[in-house]
Short mmCIF file of C-alpha atoms in Angstrom, two decimals:
data_model
loop_
_atom_site.label_atom_id
_atom_site.label_comp_id
_atom_site.label_asym_id
_atom_site.label_seq_id
_atom_site.Cartn_x
_atom_site.Cartn_y
_atom_site.Cartn_z
CA MET A 1 1.60 141.31 5.90
CA HIS A 2 -1.34 143.25 7.03
CA LEU A 3 -1.35 144.94 10.84
CA ALA A 4 -4.50 146.87 12.58
CA ALA A 5 -5.17 148.05 16.62
CA HIS A 6 -7.96 147.06 18.34
CA PHE A 7 -8.88 149.86 21.03
CA PRO A 8 -9.04 148.10 23.94
CA GLY A 9 -11.89 147.94 26.53
CA VAL A 10 -14.48 145.77 26.21
CA ASN A 11 -13.70 142.30 27.11
CA ALA A 12 -11.53 140.80 29.33
CA THR A 13 -8.26 141.40 27.65
CA THR A 14 -7.96 144.91 29.40
CA VAL A 15 -6.48 145.01 32.50
CA TRP A 16 -7.61 148.25 34.08
CA ALA A 17 -6.37 147.75 37.25
CA ASP A 18 -2.48 148.71 35.86
CA PRO A 19 -1.72 152.27 36.72
CA ARG A 20 -1.14 153.07 33.44
CA SER A 21 -4.58 152.55 32.14
CA ARG A 22 -6.49 155.49 31.21
CA SER A 23 -10.02 156.60 29.82
CA GLN A 24 -11.71 154.39 27.15
CA ILE A 25 -14.01 157.66 26.17
CA ASP A 26 -11.23 160.59 26.46
CA PHE A 27 -10.99 161.20 23.08
CA SER A 28 -6.72 161.34 23.90
CA SER A 29 -6.75 157.75 24.53
CA PHE A 30 -7.97 157.50 20.59
CA VAL A 31 -5.76 159.50 19.50
CA HIS A 32 -2.95 157.77 21.34
CA LEU A 33 -3.74 154.71 20.06
CA ALA A 34 -4.21 155.91 16.59
CA ARG A 35 -1.40 157.46 16.08
CA THR A 36 0.59 154.96 17.30
CA ALA A 37 -0.68 152.81 14.60
CA GLU A 38 0.07 155.38 12.14
CA ARG A 39 3.76 155.67 12.74
CA GLY A 40 3.46 151.79 12.98
CA LYS A 41 2.39 152.18 9.22
CA PHE A 42 -0.63 149.99 10.25
CA ASP A 43 -3.09 149.53 7.87
CA PHE A 44 -6.56 150.00 10.20
CA PHE A 45 -7.18 151.20 13.23
CA PHE A 46 -10.42 149.00 14.46
CA LEU A 47 -13.06 150.23 16.88
CA ALA A 48 -15.93 147.21 18.48
CA GLU A 49 -18.93 148.27 19.34
CA GLY A 50 -21.91 148.01 22.35
CA LEU A 51 -24.96 148.11 22.35
CA ARG A 52 -26.30 148.09 25.85
CA LEU A 53 -23.68 147.31 28.84
CA ARG A 54 -23.90 143.32 29.54
CA GLU A 55 -25.18 142.09 32.88
CA HIS A 56 -24.36 139.52 35.31
CA ASN A 57 -26.70 138.52 38.35
CA GLY A 58 -29.02 141.48 37.56
CA ARG A 59 -25.40 143.76 37.25
CA ILE A 60 -22.90 145.53 34.69
CA HIS A 61 -20.49 143.70 34.33
CA ASP A 62 -17.48 144.56 36.22
CA LEU A 63 -14.99 144.33 33.14
CA ASP A 64 -17.90 145.65 30.60
CA VAL A 65 -17.13 149.97 29.82
CA VAL A 66 -19.36 152.39 31.49
CA GLY A 67 -20.08 155.33 28.55
CA ARG A 68 -18.74 153.40 25.18
CA PRO A 69 -19.08 156.17 22.85
CA GLU A 70 -20.19 155.88 19.21
CA SER A 71 -17.59 154.51 16.87
CA LEU A 72 -18.27 156.17 13.51
CA THR A 73 -18.61 159.49 15.75
CA VAL A 74 -15.01 158.83 17.01
CA LEU A 75 -13.67 157.63 13.90
CA ASN A 76 -15.04 160.99 12.26
CA ALA A 77 -12.89 162.57 14.63
CA LEU A 78 -9.75 160.66 14.24
CA ALA A 79 -10.15 161.40 10.61
CA ALA A 80 -8.97 165.02 11.06
CA VAL A 81 -5.69 163.93 13.30
CA THR A 82 -4.80 160.73 11.04
CA GLU A 83 -3.40 161.30 7.47
CA ARG A 84 -3.30 157.45 6.04
CA LEU A 85 -4.81 154.89 8.70
CA GLY A 86 -8.09 153.26 7.93
CA LEU A 87 -10.79 153.91 10.08
CA ALA A 88 -13.41 150.17 10.75
CA ALA A 89 -16.15 150.96 12.94
CA THR A 90 -18.20 148.39 13.92
CA VAL A 91 -21.93 148.51 13.47
CA ASN A 92 -24.84 146.74 13.77
CA ALA A 93 -26.49 145.29 10.51
CA THR A 94 -29.49 144.10 13.18
CA PHE A 95 -30.68 147.25 14.56
CA ASN A 96 -29.62 149.82 11.77
CA GLU A 97 -31.21 150.58 8.28
CA PRO A 98 -29.33 150.58 4.97
CA TYR A 99 -30.15 154.41 3.95
CA GLU A 100 -28.89 155.58 7.42
CA LEU A 101 -25.65 153.37 7.83
CA ALA A 102 -24.79 153.33 4.34
CA ARG A 103 -24.83 157.45 4.21
CA ARG A 104 -22.93 157.72 7.67
CA LEU A 105 -19.94 155.66 6.45
CA ALA A 106 -19.63 156.88 2.69
CA THR A 107 -19.45 160.26 4.99
CA LEU A 108 -16.95 159.13 6.55
CA ASP A 109 -14.98 157.95 3.71
CA HIS A 110 -15.42 161.01 2.11
CA LEU A 111 -13.77 162.72 5.39
CA SER A 112 -11.19 160.27 5.78
CA ALA A 113 -9.84 160.89 1.78
CA GLY A 114 -11.52 157.12 1.60
CA ARG A 115 -9.89 155.26 4.77
CA ALA A 116 -13.33 153.91 5.94
CA ALA A 117 -14.22 150.28 7.31
CA TRP A 118 -17.60 148.69 8.54
CA ASN A 119 -17.49 145.57 10.22
CA VAL A 120 -20.75 143.95 9.90
CA VAL A 121 -21.85 142.03 12.67
CA THR A 122 -25.77 140.79 13.61
CA SER A 123 -27.71 139.96 16.54
CA SER A 124 -30.58 137.91 17.30
CA ASP A 125 -30.09 138.89 21.60
CA ALA A 126 -33.48 139.54 22.91
CA PHE A 127 -31.77 141.69 25.71
CA THR A 128 -29.93 144.15 23.08
CA GLY A 129 -33.32 144.15 21.40
CA GLU A 130 -34.94 145.49 24.51
CA ASN A 131 -32.89 149.20 23.90
CA PHE A 132 -34.04 149.64 20.14
CA ARG A 133 -38.35 148.64 21.27
CA ARG A 134 -37.61 145.51 18.99
CA GLY A 135 -36.27 142.82 21.32
CA GLY A 136 -36.87 139.09 20.01
CA TYR A 137 -38.10 139.76 16.86
CA LEU A 138 -35.39 138.12 14.61
CA ASP A 139 -34.65 134.77 14.75
CA ARG A 140 -31.20 133.66 15.55
CA ALA A 141 -31.19 131.73 12.11
CA ASP A 142 -32.36 135.01 10.27
CA ARG A 143 -29.15 137.25 11.25
CA TYR A 144 -27.14 136.09 8.67
CA THR A 145 -30.09 136.21 5.40
CA ARG A 146 -30.54 139.98 7.10
CA ALA A 147 -26.92 140.61 7.13
CA ALA A 148 -26.51 139.36 3.55
CA GLU A 149 -29.02 142.10 1.91
CA PHE A 150 -28.47 144.86 4.18
CA VAL A 151 -25.13 144.52 2.57
CA ALA A 152 -26.29 144.01 -0.76
CA THR A 153 -28.77 147.19 -0.53
CA ALA A 154 -26.02 149.42 1.31
CA ARG A 155 -23.80 148.85 -2.04
CA GLU A 156 -26.88 149.58 -4.44
CA LEU A 157 -26.92 152.84 -2.66
CA TRP A 158 -22.98 153.84 -2.93
CA ASP A 159 -22.98 152.52 -6.64
CA SER A 160 -26.28 154.94 -7.18
CA TRP A 161 -23.79 157.83 -7.75
CA THR A 162 -21.80 157.54 -10.99
CA PRO A 163 -17.94 157.20 -10.71
CA GLY A 164 -17.99 160.83 -12.71
CA GLY A 165 -20.62 162.24 -10.14
CA GLU A 166 -24.13 162.04 -11.62
CA SER A 167 -26.84 160.73 -8.87
CA ARG A 168 -29.35 158.12 -10.28
CA PRO A 169 -32.54 156.74 -8.13
CA PHE A 170 -32.11 153.47 -6.32
CA ALA A 171 -35.00 150.77 -5.76
CA HIS A 172 -34.79 147.57 -3.41
CA GLU A 173 -37.44 145.37 -2.80
CA GLY A 174 -36.25 142.72 -0.85
CA LYS A 175 -36.94 139.69 1.50
CA GLN A 176 -35.93 142.90 4.02
CA PHE A 177 -36.26 145.67 2.87
CA THR A 178 -38.17 147.75 0.19
CA ILE A 179 -36.67 151.23 -0.30
CA SER A 180 -35.95 153.79 -2.43
CA GLY A 181 -35.57 157.44 -3.49
CA GLU A 182 -32.11 159.24 -3.86
CA PHE A 183 -29.00 158.84 -1.67
CA THR A 184 -27.74 162.26 -1.24
CA VAL A 185 -23.54 161.18 -0.90
CA PRO A 186 -21.70 160.88 -3.71
CA ARG A 187 -19.47 158.12 -5.10
CA SER A 188 -16.36 157.77 -2.38
CA PRO A 189 -13.00 157.84 -2.73
CA GLN A 190 -13.53 153.75 -2.42
CA GLY A 191 -16.05 153.36 -4.09
CA HIS A 192 -17.54 151.19 -1.49
CA PRO A 193 -16.05 151.31 2.01
CA VAL A 194 -13.85 148.17 3.18
CA VAL A 195 -16.12 145.33 4.59
CA ILE A 196 -15.43 143.38 7.43
CA GLN A 197 -16.70 140.45 9.22
CA ALA A 198 -16.55 139.05 12.17
CA GLY A 199 -17.13 135.10 12.91
CA ASP A 200 -15.92 131.65 12.36
CA SER A 201 -19.17 129.92 12.55
CA GLY A 202 -19.90 128.33 9.04
CA GLU A 203 -22.60 130.90 7.93
CA GLY A 204 -20.12 133.57 9.50
CA ARG A 205 -17.49 131.92 7.04
CA GLU A 206 -20.15 131.69 4.17
CA PHE A 207 -20.62 135.27 4.85
CA ALA A 208 -17.19 136.48 4.15
CA ALA A 209 -16.71 134.62 1.38
CA SER A 210 -19.09 135.97 -0.44
CA ALA A 211 -19.73 139.99 0.55
CA ALA A 212 -16.84 140.94 3.09
CA ASP A 213 -12.57 142.24 2.05
CA ILE A 214 -11.57 141.12 5.67
CA ILE A 215 -12.74 138.36 7.81
CA PHE A 216 -11.92 139.32 11.16
CA THR A 217 -11.29 135.75 13.35
CA ARG A 218 -9.41 134.13 16.20
CA HIS A 219 -7.27 130.59 16.43
CA GLY A 220 -4.48 129.93 18.49
CA THR A 221 -2.84 127.64 16.67
CA LEU A 222 -0.48 127.65 13.20
CA GLU A 223 -2.58 124.70 12.49
CA ALA A 224 -6.04 125.94 13.41
CA GLY A 225 -4.58 129.16 11.16
CA ARG A 226 -3.82 126.99 8.23
CA ASP A 227 -7.08 125.13 8.24
CA PHE A 228 -9.35 128.10 9.01
CA TYR A 229 -7.14 129.90 5.93
CA ALA A 230 -7.40 127.06 3.20
CA ASP A 231 -11.65 126.33 4.09
CA VAL A 232 -12.22 130.07 4.06
CA LYS A 233 -10.54 131.05 0.71
CA ALA A 234 -11.37 127.66 -1.15
CA ARG A 235 -15.28 129.07 -0.65
CA LEU A 236 -14.08 132.58 -3.00
CA ALA A 237 -14.48 130.64 -6.10
CA ALA A 238 -17.93 130.40 -6.09
CA TYR A 239 -18.94 134.05 -5.83
CA GLY A 240 -16.83 134.61 -8.52
CA ARG A 241 -13.48 135.67 -6.32
CA GLN A 242 -9.57 135.33 -6.06
CA PRO A 243 -8.30 134.21 -3.02
CA ASP A 244 -6.79 138.13 -2.87
CA ASP A 245 -10.27 139.48 -2.50
CA LEU A 246 -10.40 138.11 1.40
CA LYS A 247 -7.94 139.41 3.62
CA ILE A 248 -7.68 137.15 7.00
CA MET A 249 -7.22 138.77 10.10
CA PRO A 250 -7.14 136.91 13.59
CA GLY A 251 -7.23 139.24 16.64
CA VAL A 252 -4.27 138.47 18.62
CA THR A 253 -2.43 139.44 21.75
CA VAL A 254 1.25 140.11 22.06
CA VAL A 255 3.86 140.96 25.32
CA VAL A 256 7.26 142.02 24.46
CA GLY A 257 10.23 141.26 26.32
CA ALA A 258 14.08 142.09 26.66
CA ASN A 259 14.14 137.80 25.96
CA ASP A 260 11.57 134.80 25.94
CA ALA A 261 12.18 134.25 29.44
CA GLU A 262 11.81 137.68 30.32
CA ALA A 263 7.97 137.50 28.27
CA GLN A 264 6.87 134.97 29.59
CA GLU A 265 6.81 136.15 33.28
CA ARG A 266 5.19 139.60 31.97
CA ALA A 267 2.74 137.49 30.46
CA TYR A 268 2.13 135.37 33.70
CA GLU A 269 1.98 138.59 35.36
CA ILE A 270 -0.88 139.98 32.56
CA ARG A 271 -2.36 136.48 32.81
CA ARG A 272 -3.45 137.36 36.68
CA GLN A 273 -4.01 140.78 36.27
CA GLN A 274 -7.18 139.74 33.93
CA VAL A 275 -8.06 136.98 35.79
CA SER A 276 -8.68 138.33 39.30
CA PRO A 277 -10.84 136.17 42.20
CA GLN A 278 -13.68 138.15 41.69
CA ASN A 279 -13.39 137.58 38.17
CA ALA A 280 -12.82 133.96 38.02
CA ILE A 281 -16.11 133.60 39.60
CA LEU A 282 -17.56 135.75 37.21
CA ALA A 283 -16.03 133.18 34.06
CA ALA A 284 -17.41 130.85 35.74
CA GLU A 285 -20.65 131.50 36.65
CA GLN A 286 -20.89 132.68 32.71
CA LEU A 287 -20.25 129.23 31.87
CA TRP A 288 -22.24 127.20 34.90
CA GLY A 289 -25.21 130.12 34.31
CA THR A 290 -25.20 129.95 38.18
CA ASP A 291 -24.43 131.84 40.94
CA LEU A 292 -20.72 130.23 42.31
CA SER A 293 -20.40 133.72 44.65
CA ALA A 294 -19.79 130.75 47.83
CA TYR A 295 -16.93 129.08 46.30
CA ASP A 296 -13.81 129.72 46.79
CA PRO A 297 -11.20 130.86 43.50
CA ASP A 298 -8.11 129.28 44.60
CA GLY A 299 -10.35 126.23 44.93
CA PRO A 300 -11.81 123.17 42.80
CA LEU A 301 -14.01 123.53 39.87
CA PRO A 302 -17.50 122.93 40.73
CA GLU A 303 -19.00 119.35 41.13
CA ILE A 304 -22.59 120.84 39.60
CA ASP A 305 -23.21 120.76 36.35
CA PRO A 306 -24.27 124.06 34.20
CA VAL A 307 -27.78 125.47 33.92
CA LEU A 308 -28.69 126.38 30.13
CA ASP A 309 -30.56 129.40 29.59
CA SER A 310 -30.18 130.54 33.05
CA GLY A 311 -30.57 134.18 32.25
CA LEU A 312 -27.94 134.60 35.04
CA VAL A 313 -25.68 136.82 31.91
CA LYS A 314 -27.37 139.00 29.49
CA GLY A 315 -25.74 140.74 26.77
CA ARG A 316 -22.75 138.06 26.39
CA VAL A 317 -22.48 135.53 24.01
CA LEU A 318 -21.50 131.71 25.01
CA HIS A 319 -18.68 130.17 22.79
CA GLY A 320 -19.61 126.21 22.03
CA ASP A 321 -21.45 123.69 24.43
CA PRO A 322 -21.25 124.78 28.22
CA PHE A 323 -21.38 120.94 28.72
CA ALA A 324 -18.66 119.95 27.02
CA VAL A 325 -16.14 123.49 27.96
CA VAL A 326 -16.70 122.02 31.45
CA ALA A 327 -15.81 118.85 30.78
CA ARG A 328 -12.55 120.23 29.24
CA TRP A 329 -11.74 123.08 31.86
CA ARG A 330 -12.25 119.58 33.76
CA ALA A 331 -9.92 117.53 32.49
CA ILE A 332 -7.28 120.37 32.19
CA ALA A 333 -7.64 121.00 36.15
CA GLU A 334 -7.12 117.51 36.52
CA ALA A 335 -4.23 117.34 34.65
CA LYS A 336 -2.20 120.12 35.83
CA GLY A 337 -3.47 120.39 38.95
CA LEU A 338 -5.09 123.89 38.66
CA SER A 339 -7.00 125.48 40.73
CA LEU A 340 -10.90 127.27 39.54
CA ARG A 341 -8.84 130.98 39.17
CA GLN A 342 -5.86 129.01 37.50
CA THR A 343 -8.29 127.03 35.12
CA VAL A 344 -9.83 130.01 34.00
CA ILE A 345 -6.41 131.59 33.93
CA GLU A 346 -5.19 128.68 31.40
CA THR A 347 -8.24 128.15 29.38
CA THR A 348 -8.84 132.09 28.63
CA THR A 349 -6.22 134.14 28.89
CA ARG A 350 -3.18 132.96 26.92
CA GLN A 351 -1.69 135.67 25.02
CA SER A 352 -1.07 134.60 21.23
CA PHE A 353 2.77 136.34 20.91
CA ILE A 354 4.65 135.85 23.41
CA GLY A 355 8.64 136.94 22.97
CA SER A 356 11.59 139.01 22.54
CA PRO A 357 11.41 141.33 19.31
CA GLN A 358 12.58 138.53 16.94
CA THR A 359 10.85 136.34 18.23
CA VAL A 360 7.74 137.62 18.02
CA ALA A 361 8.27 139.08 14.71
CA ALA A 362 9.56 135.63 13.29
CA GLU A 363 6.79 133.93 14.81
CA LEU A 364 4.08 136.59 12.89
CA THR A 365 5.95 135.67 9.87
CA ALA A 366 5.89 132.40 10.19
CA PHE A 367 2.36 132.78 10.48
CA VAL A 368 1.64 134.38 6.98
CA ASP A 369 4.61 132.58 5.47
CA GLU A 370 2.77 129.51 6.26
CA ARG A 371 -1.33 130.64 5.02
CA ALA A 372 -2.48 130.32 7.98
CA ALA A 373 -3.38 134.48 8.13
CA ASP A 374 -2.58 137.34 5.54
CA GLY A 375 -2.19 139.80 9.10
CA PHE A 376 -3.30 140.10 12.80
CA ILE A 377 -5.46 142.36 14.49
CA LEU A 378 -3.37 143.28 17.44
CA VAL A 379 -5.22 143.30 20.88
CA PRO A 380 -3.44 144.99 23.46
CA HIS A 381 -4.17 144.77 27.80
CA LEU A 382 -3.92 148.60 28.08
CA THR A 383 -5.42 152.06 27.19
CA PRO A 384 -4.28 153.78 25.30
CA GLY A 385 -0.09 152.44 25.94
CA GLY A 386 -0.56 148.87 25.51
CA LEU A 387 0.48 149.64 21.18
CA ASP A 388 3.66 151.04 21.82
CA ASP A 389 6.01 148.46 22.76
CA PHE A 390 5.36 146.53 19.56
CA VAL A 391 5.35 149.57 17.18
CA ASP A 392 8.61 150.31 18.65
CA ARG A 393 10.34 146.73 19.07
CA VAL A 394 8.76 144.60 16.67
CA VAL A 395 7.16 146.39 13.52
CA PRO A 396 11.36 147.49 12.84
CA LEU A 397 12.17 144.24 12.59
CA LEU A 398 9.88 143.36 10.21
CA GLN A 399 10.08 145.81 8.04
CA GLU A 400 14.23 145.36 8.10
CA SER A 401 12.84 141.73 6.92
CA GLY A 402 10.49 142.98 4.46
CA ALA A 403 7.68 140.66 5.93
CA PHE A 404 5.91 144.63 6.27
CA ARG A 405 5.83 148.30 4.78
CA SER A 406 8.50 150.71 6.28
CA GLU A 407 5.89 153.60 4.14
CA TYR A 408 2.84 153.41 3.11
CA SER A 409 2.18 153.38 -0.40
CA GLY A 410 -1.07 154.55 -0.87
CA SER A 411 -3.61 156.96 0.71
CA THR A 412 -7.09 154.47 0.57
CA LEU A 413 -7.81 151.66 2.84
CA ARG A 414 -8.34 149.78 0.08
CA SER A 415 -4.84 150.25 -0.81
CA HIS A 416 -3.56 149.11 1.78
CA LEU A 417 -4.83 146.35 1.85
CA GLY A 418 -4.19 145.68 -2.16
CA LEU A 419 -7.62 145.60 -2.97
CA ALA A 420 -9.36 146.87 -5.78
CA GLU A 421 -12.04 149.19 -5.76
CA PRO A 422 -15.07 147.96 -6.80
CA VAL A 423 -16.81 147.79 -10.34
CA TRP A 424 -19.70 150.32 -10.70
CA LYS A 425 -22.60 148.44 -11.08
CA GLY A 426 -24.94 151.30 -11.44
#
């Protein structure tokens, strides 16, 4: 089993109202979570990225993080206070250039002695693009085309130094990039930093099968996980790759209690904190695309139809057809007699694994044994102490059963993941 820690703070999972919540920008918060993950022998520490603060009806979304630091800078600092933990940064392939980003990632890999990873994301969002003076220039259909060439170009740059330390000129000519010159950073300890891809779409799955080492995904049930796992692993052969060349790691949340009943009670209270009355209205407005401030969050769902492309919410991706999602919400609310707020809680904030340490350990192991995942990226609800319970109470059980390592066997992230160093293609 592979385990990673996601630093919370850019989604509705985080409970800022909890008195144990701390700063999302103070370095001590990053240090706490990273050291906890390393104490638990996790594979890597994972940072999200926000290139623009999201807006809701012209105002900053209340769950967003004001003052999100740049990920690679944070990870370079964490390299000095950790020893074995992998360090993964989400960096956008739409609003960066291959030479600059390849150089920054190779630098992190050197400073960390081989622990760097890059989570490749894309964007066609003109709202975000305004920060880069090129908003709307990239069609949605071109996102993965650019990303695939971006990753291939970065690998050409990393391979422009021989394993023996000799620099050679590079030249790349393609539809997205035409660059040439000499790369300034020698070949790094891993050869190439580990590449992660986040996404569940058909395009995302194909991109991961062709170019990624890890796919960061989401699926809520064992059956859905098995289907996704089988589909993605089956795509690898077309690119001359083996099933173990790509690790499937869904993002999950965990609530641990002394027993299953206590854990369920804690999970319910966490869901209520995540979806306050105000946040329930905001979540509904994101779906309906219109101002719902006159509605009672403890009343019924709106009877109106969604408004498509209203511009009410900016910087947030809506997953699925709004009409289909609204129909599903209404069916759930009617079947269970739920209010608007209760429906939002029911449909958007369910924890993945809830129970005693023994229950959680057994369920995580079952997902891996039954080929629904190769491991998990844990997304805690508290900054920065949300991982403490899991590391102290669940990890020892996983280690005792042999499902998870007791010690690191290597020093690089590739060694943690069981990935071979890339063959040099100079």
